[in-house]
Amino acid sequence: MNTLFLLFACAMVVIVATGLMRYLPRPYKTPALIGLVAWIAYGGMLGYAGVIGNASLMPPGLFYLLAPMVLLVMFMARSRVGLTVALSFPTWLLMGTESFRLVVEIFLDQLWRDGQLPKMMTFHGANFDILIGASAPLMAWLLASRKISDRAALAWNVLGIAMLANVALRGVLTAPGPLHLITTEVPNTAIGTLPFSYIPGLMVPLALLLHVLAIRALRHRMRHLSEPAPPVNAA
C-alpha cells in the first residue's frame, strides 16, 4: 500500500503542477513551481527524519509541517496575490479537484484495517470528509452549467472546510505526543511516517487551499454582480 499511496501523491503533484502551468499568469508560474517542489522536499525530509512522528517534541512535529502551510493559506486568503490566483482558475475546476479526497478516504480506511489509524479517522467513524470528495464532481458540474447559484457553491466550500477541520483536529488529537488528548483503540501512527506523512503534509493543505481560492473567487463574483450599474449620462 505504501507504493500505491506514493504513486497517488506523485500523481497529485503532477496534477497541481500542470494546473499551475496552465492557468497562472506568467510571472506566477516559476515561483509557484519552485514553491511546490520545495514544499514536497521539505515535507518529505520531515517525514524521513522522523520529526512528524516524534512523540517527545514540543511543539509537536506536526507543527513544523503545518505551520508554514497555514501561513500560506492565510496569505492566499487575504492578499491581492491570492485573489489573482483564485481568479486565474475556473472555479468549477477548483471545486472538482476536491474529488481527490475520496481516494484519500480509501487509503485511510485501509490504514485503519491495518491497525495504523483509529476508526474515528475513517468514514466508518467520525470522518465525514468522504461526502465532500464524492460530491465534488457533481458540484463542479452544477456550477459550470450554472444549475446552482454562487451562494450555494460558497456554502458547499464552507461545509468542506468544516469537514476538513473535523478530521484534521481529530488526526492531531489521536496522534502520539503531547496533544494526544483523545484515547482510541489504536493511536494515529500512520501520519508520522513516509509516505503517509503526505496526508497532513500535502493532501490536507491542498484541500484547504482549493476551498479558500474557490471562496475568494465566488465572493469576488458575487460582490461585483451585486454592484449597481454605472449611470448612463444623458446625451
C-alpha positions as a Markdown table, in Angstrom:
| # | Residue | x | y | z |
|---|---|---|---|---|
| 1 | Met | 0.0 | 0.0 | 0.0 |
| 2 | Asn | 2.9 | 2.3 | 0.6 |
| 3 | Thr | 3.8 | 2.2 | -3.1 |
| 4 | Leu | 0.2 | 2.9 | -4.2 |
| 5 | Phe | -0.1 | 5.9 | -1.9 |
| 6 | Leu | 3.3 | 7.2 | -3.1 |
| 7 | Leu | 2.1 | 6.9 | -6.7 |
| 8 | Phe | -1.1 | 8.7 | -5.8 |
| 9 | Ala | 0.8 | 11.5 | -4.1 |
| 10 | Cys | 3.1 | 11.9 | -7.1 |
| 11 | Ala | 0.0 | 12.0 | -9.4 |
| 12 | Met | -1.5 | 14.8 | -7.3 |
| 13 | Val | 1.8 | 16.8 | -7.5 |
| 14 | Val | 1.8 | 16.4 | -11.3 |
| 15 | Ile | -1.9 | 17.5 | -11.5 |
| 16 | Val | -1.2 | 20.5 | -9.3 |
| 17 | Ala | 1.9 | 21.4 | -11.3 |
| 18 | Thr | 0.0 | 21.1 | -14.6 |
| 19 | Gly | -2.7 | 23.3 | -13.3 |
| 20 | Leu | -0.2 | 26.0 | -12.2 |
| 21 | Met | 1.4 | 26.0 | -15.6 |
| 22 | Arg | -1.9 | 26.0 | -17.5 |
| 23 | Tyr | -3.7 | 28.7 | -15.6 |
| 24 | Leu | -1.4 | 31.0 | -13.6 |
| 25 | Pro | -0.2 | 34.3 | -15.1 |
| 26 | Arg | 3.3 | 34.0 | -16.5 |
| 27 | Pro | 5.1 | 35.9 | -13.6 |
| 28 | Tyr | 3.5 | 33.5 | -11.1 |
| 29 | Lys | 4.4 | 30.2 | -12.8 |
| 30 | Thr | 8.0 | 29.8 | -11.9 |
| 31 | Pro | 7.7 | 30.9 | -8.2 |
| 32 | Ala | 4.7 | 28.6 | -7.8 |
| 33 | Leu | 6.5 | 25.6 | -9.2 |
| 34 | Ile | 9.6 | 26.3 | -7.1 |
| 35 | Gly | 7.4 | 26.6 | -4.0 |
| 36 | Leu | 5.7 | 23.3 | -4.8 |
| 37 | Val | 8.9 | 21.4 | -5.2 |
| 38 | Ala | 10.4 | 23.0 | -2.1 |
| 39 | Trp | 7.4 | 22.1 | -0.1 |
| 40 | Ile | 7.3 | 18.4 | -1.2 |
| 41 | Ala | 11.0 | 18.1 | -0.4 |
| 42 | Tyr | 10.6 | 19.8 | 3.0 |
| 43 | Gly | 7.6 | 17.6 | 4.0 |
| 44 | Gly | 9.5 | 14.5 | 2.8 |
| 45 | Met | 12.5 | 15.3 | 4.8 |
| 46 | Leu | 10.5 | 15.9 | 8.0 |
| 47 | Gly | 8.8 | 12.5 | 7.5 |
| 48 | Tyr | 12.0 | 10.7 | 6.6 |
| 49 | Ala | 13.8 | 12.2 | 9.6 |
| 50 | Gly | 11.0 | 11.1 | 12.0 |
| 51 | Val | 10.2 | 14.7 | 13.1 |
| 52 | Ile | 6.5 | 14.3 | 12.4 |
| 53 | Gly | 6.2 | 11.0 | 14.3 |
| 54 | Asn | 8.4 | 12.0 | 17.2 |
| 55 | Ala | 6.1 | 12.0 | 20.2 |
| 56 | Ser | 8.6 | 13.8 | 22.5 |
| 57 | Leu | 8.9 | 17.0 | 20.6 |
| 58 | Met | 7.3 | 20.2 | 21.9 |
| 59 | Pro | 5.8 | 21.8 | 19.9 |
| 60 | Pro | 4.7 | 18.5 | 18.2 |
| 61 | Gly | 6.3 | 17.5 | 14.9 |
| 62 | Leu | 3.1 | 18.3 | 13.0 |
| 63 | Phe | 3.6 | 22.0 | 14.0 |
| 64 | Tyr | 6.7 | 22.2 | 11.8 |
| 65 | Leu | 4.8 | 20.6 | 8.9 |
| 66 | Leu | 1.6 | 22.5 | 9.1 |
| 67 | Ala | 2.6 | 26.0 | 10.4 |
| 68 | Pro | 4.2 | 27.1 | 7.0 |
| 69 | Met | 1.1 | 25.9 | 5.1 |
| 70 | Val | -1.3 | 27.7 | 7.5 |
| 71 | Leu | 0.7 | 30.9 | 6.9 |
| 72 | Leu | 0.5 | 30.3 | 3.1 |
| 73 | Val | -3.3 | 29.7 | 3.2 |
| 74 | Met | -3.8 | 32.8 | 5.3 |
| 75 | Phe | -1.7 | 34.8 | 2.8 |
| 76 | Met | -3.8 | 33.5 | -0.1 |
| 77 | Ala | -7.0 | 34.2 | 1.8 |
| 78 | Arg | -6.1 | 37.9 | 2.4 |
| 79 | Ser | -3.7 | 39.2 | -0.2 |
| 80 | Arg | -4.2 | 40.6 | -3.7 |
| 81 | Val | -1.8 | 37.8 | -4.9 |
| 82 | Gly | -4.3 | 35.2 | -3.6 |
| 83 | Leu | -7.2 | 36.9 | -5.4 |
| 84 | Thr | -5.2 | 36.9 | -8.6 |
| 85 | Val | -4.5 | 33.2 | -8.2 |
| 86 | Ala | -8.1 | 32.5 | -7.3 |
| 87 | Leu | -9.4 | 34.3 | -10.4 |
| 88 | Ser | -6.9 | 32.6 | -12.7 |
| 89 | Phe | -8.5 | 29.2 | -12.3 |
| 90 | Pro | -12.1 | 28.2 | -13.3 |
| 91 | Thr | -13.9 | 28.0 | -10.0 |
| 92 | Trp | -15.6 | 24.7 | -11.1 |
| 93 | Leu | -12.1 | 23.2 | -11.5 |
| 94 | Leu | -11.1 | 24.3 | -8.0 |
| 95 | Met | -14.1 | 22.6 | -6.6 |
| 96 | Gly | -13.9 | 19.5 | -8.8 |
| 97 | Thr | -10.3 | 18.8 | -7.8 |
| 98 | Glu | -11.6 | 18.2 | -4.3 |
| 99 | Ser | -12.7 | 14.8 | -5.5 |
| 100 | Phe | -9.1 | 13.6 | -4.7 |
| 101 | Arg | -10.3 | 13.4 | -1.1 |
| 102 | Leu | -12.4 | 10.4 | -2.0 |
| 103 | Val | -9.2 | 8.5 | -2.8 |
| 104 | Val | -7.6 | 9.7 | 0.5 |
| 105 | Glu | -10.5 | 8.2 | 2.4 |
| 106 | Ile | -10.0 | 4.8 | 0.8 |
| 107 | Phe | -6.4 | 4.9 | 2.0 |
| 108 | Leu | -7.5 | 6.0 | 5.5 |
| 109 | Asp | -9.9 | 3.1 | 5.5 |
| 110 | Gln | -7.1 | 0.6 | 4.7 |
| 111 | Leu | -4.8 | 2.1 | 7.3 |
| 112 | Trp | -7.5 | 1.6 | 9.9 |
| 113 | Arg | -7.8 | -2.1 | 8.8 |
| 114 | Asp | -4.0 | -2.4 | 9.1 |
| 115 | Gly | -4.1 | -1.0 | 12.7 |
| 116 | Gln | -2.3 | 2.2 | 12.0 |
| 117 | Leu | -5.2 | 4.5 | 12.4 |
| 118 | Pro | -8.2 | 4.8 | 14.8 |
| 119 | Lys | -11.7 | 4.0 | 13.4 |
| 120 | Met | -12.8 | 7.6 | 14.1 |
| 121 | Met | -10.4 | 8.8 | 11.4 |
| 122 | Thr | -12.3 | 6.9 | 8.7 |
| 123 | Phe | -15.8 | 7.2 | 7.2 |
| 124 | His | -16.8 | 4.3 | 9.5 |
| 125 | Gly | -16.3 | 6.7 | 12.4 |
| 126 | Ala | -16.4 | 10.4 | 12.8 |
| 127 | Asn | -14.8 | 11.4 | 9.5 |
| 128 | Phe | -17.4 | 12.7 | 7.0 |
| 129 | Asp | -14.9 | 14.1 | 4.6 |
| 130 | Ile | -15.8 | 11.4 | 2.1 |
| 131 | Leu | -19.1 | 13.3 | 1.4 |
| 132 | Ile | -17.1 | 16.3 | 0.1 |
| 133 | Gly | -14.9 | 14.2 | -2.1 |
| 134 | Ala | -17.9 | 12.2 | -3.5 |
| 135 | Ser | -20.0 | 15.4 | -4.2 |
| 136 | Ala | -17.1 | 17.5 | -5.7 |
| 137 | Pro | -17.6 | 16.3 | -9.3 |
| 138 | Leu | -21.3 | 16.9 | -9.2 |
| 139 | Met | -20.9 | 20.4 | -7.6 |
| 140 | Ala | -18.3 | 21.3 | -10.1 |
| 141 | Trp | -20.6 | 20.3 | -13.0 |
| 142 | Leu | -23.6 | 22.1 | -11.5 |
| 143 | Leu | -21.6 | 25.3 | -11.1 |
| 144 | Ala | -20.1 | 25.1 | -14.5 |
| 145 | Ser | -23.5 | 24.6 | -16.1 |
| 146 | Arg | -25.0 | 27.4 | -13.9 |
| 147 | Lys | -27.5 | 25.0 | -12.4 |
| 148 | Ile | -26.6 | 26.2 | -8.9 |
| 149 | Ser | -26.0 | 29.7 | -7.6 |
| 150 | Asp | -22.7 | 31.0 | -6.5 |
| 151 | Arg | -24.2 | 31.3 | -3.0 |
| 152 | Ala | -24.9 | 27.5 | -3.0 |
| 153 | Ala | -21.3 | 26.8 | -4.2 |
| 154 | Leu | -20.0 | 29.1 | -1.5 |
| 155 | Ala | -22.0 | 27.2 | 1.2 |
| 156 | Trp | -20.6 | 23.9 | -0.1 |
| 157 | Asn | -17.0 | 25.2 | 0.2 |
| 158 | Val | -17.6 | 26.4 | 3.7 |
| 159 | Leu | -19.0 | 23.0 | 4.6 |
| 160 | Gly | -15.9 | 21.4 | 3.1 |
| 161 | Ile | -13.6 | 23.4 | 5.3 |
| 162 | Ala | -15.7 | 22.4 | 8.4 |
| 163 | Met | -15.4 | 18.7 | 7.4 |
| 164 | Leu | -11.7 | 19.1 | 6.8 |
| 165 | Ala | -11.2 | 20.8 | 10.2 |
| 166 | Asn | -13.1 | 18.0 | 11.9 |
| 167 | Val | -10.8 | 15.3 | 10.6 |
| 168 | Ala | -7.6 | 17.3 | 10.9 |
| 169 | Leu | -8.3 | 18.1 | 14.5 |
| 170 | Arg | -9.1 | 14.5 | 15.3 |
| 171 | Gly | -5.9 | 13.5 | 13.5 |
| 172 | Val | -3.8 | 15.7 | 15.7 |
| 173 | Leu | -5.6 | 14.7 | 19.0 |
| 174 | Thr | -5.2 | 11.0 | 18.3 |
| 175 | Ala | -1.5 | 11.1 | 17.2 |
| 176 | Pro | 1.2 | 10.2 | 19.7 |
| 177 | Gly | 2.7 | 13.2 | 21.5 |
| 178 | Pro | 1.8 | 16.0 | 23.9 |
| 179 | Leu | -1.5 | 16.7 | 22.1 |
| 180 | His | -2.8 | 13.1 | 22.3 |
| 181 | Leu | -6.0 | 14.0 | 24.1 |
| 182 | Ile | -8.4 | 11.5 | 22.5 |
| 183 | Thr | -7.9 | 7.9 | 23.5 |
| 184 | Thr | -8.8 | 5.4 | 20.8 |
| 185 | Glu | -8.4 | 1.7 | 20.2 |
| 186 | Val | -5.1 | 2.4 | 18.4 |
| 187 | Pro | -3.1 | 5.6 | 18.1 |
| 188 | Asn | -2.8 | 7.6 | 14.9 |
| 189 | Thr | 0.7 | 6.5 | 13.9 |
| 190 | Ala | 0.4 | 6.4 | 10.2 |
| 191 | Ile | 0.7 | 10.2 | 9.6 |
| 192 | Gly | 4.1 | 10.3 | 11.2 |
| 193 | Thr | 5.9 | 8.2 | 8.7 |
| 194 | Leu | 6.6 | 8.3 | 4.9 |
| 195 | Pro | 4.7 | 8.2 | 2.6 |
| 196 | Phe | 1.6 | 8.7 | 4.7 |
| 197 | Ser | 3.0 | 11.9 | 6.3 |
| 198 | Tyr | 2.0 | 13.4 | 3.0 |
| 199 | Ile | -1.6 | 13.2 | 4.1 |
| 200 | Pro | -1.2 | 16.1 | 6.5 |
| 201 | Gly | 1.7 | 17.5 | 4.6 |
| 202 | Leu | 0.1 | 17.6 | 1.1 |
| 203 | Met | -3.5 | 16.4 | 1.0 |
| 204 | Val | -4.9 | 18.4 | 3.8 |
| 205 | Pro | -3.3 | 21.7 | 2.9 |
| 206 | Leu | -4.2 | 21.2 | -0.8 |
| 207 | Ala | -7.9 | 20.6 | 0.1 |
| 208 | Leu | -7.9 | 23.7 | 2.3 |
| 209 | Leu | -6.2 | 25.9 | -0.3 |
| 210 | Leu | -8.6 | 24.8 | -3.0 |
| 211 | His | -11.6 | 25.8 | -0.8 |
| 212 | Val | -10.0 | 29.1 | 0.1 |
| 213 | Leu | -9.3 | 30.0 | -3.5 |
| 214 | Ala | -12.8 | 28.9 | -4.6 |
| 215 | Ile | -14.4 | 31.0 | -1.8 |
| 216 | Arg | -12.4 | 34.1 | -2.9 |
| 217 | Ala | -13.4 | 33.7 | -6.5 |
| 218 | Leu | -17.1 | 33.2 | -5.6 |
| 219 | Arg | -17.2 | 36.1 | -3.2 |
| 220 | His | -15.5 | 38.3 | -5.8 |
| 221 | Arg | -18.0 | 37.4 | -8.4 |
| 222 | Met | -21.0 | 37.8 | -6.1 |
| 223 | Arg | -19.7 | 41.2 | -5.0 |
| 224 | His | -19.3 | 42.5 | -8.5 |
| 225 | Leu | -22.6 | 41.1 | -9.7 |
| 226 | Ser | -24.4 | 42.9 | -6.8 |
| 227 | Glu | -22.9 | 46.3 | -7.6 |
| 228 | Pro | -25.3 | 48.7 | -9.4 |
| 229 | Ala | -24.5 | 49.5 | -13.0 |
| 230 | Pro | -23.0 | 53.0 | -13.5 |
| 231 | Pro | -25.5 | 55.7 | -14.5 |
| 232 | Val | -25.8 | 56.4 | -18.2 |
| 233 | Asn | -25.2 | 60.1 | -19.0 |
| 234 | Ala | -27.9 | 61.8 | -20.9 |
| 235 | Ala | -27.0 | 62.9 | -24.4 |
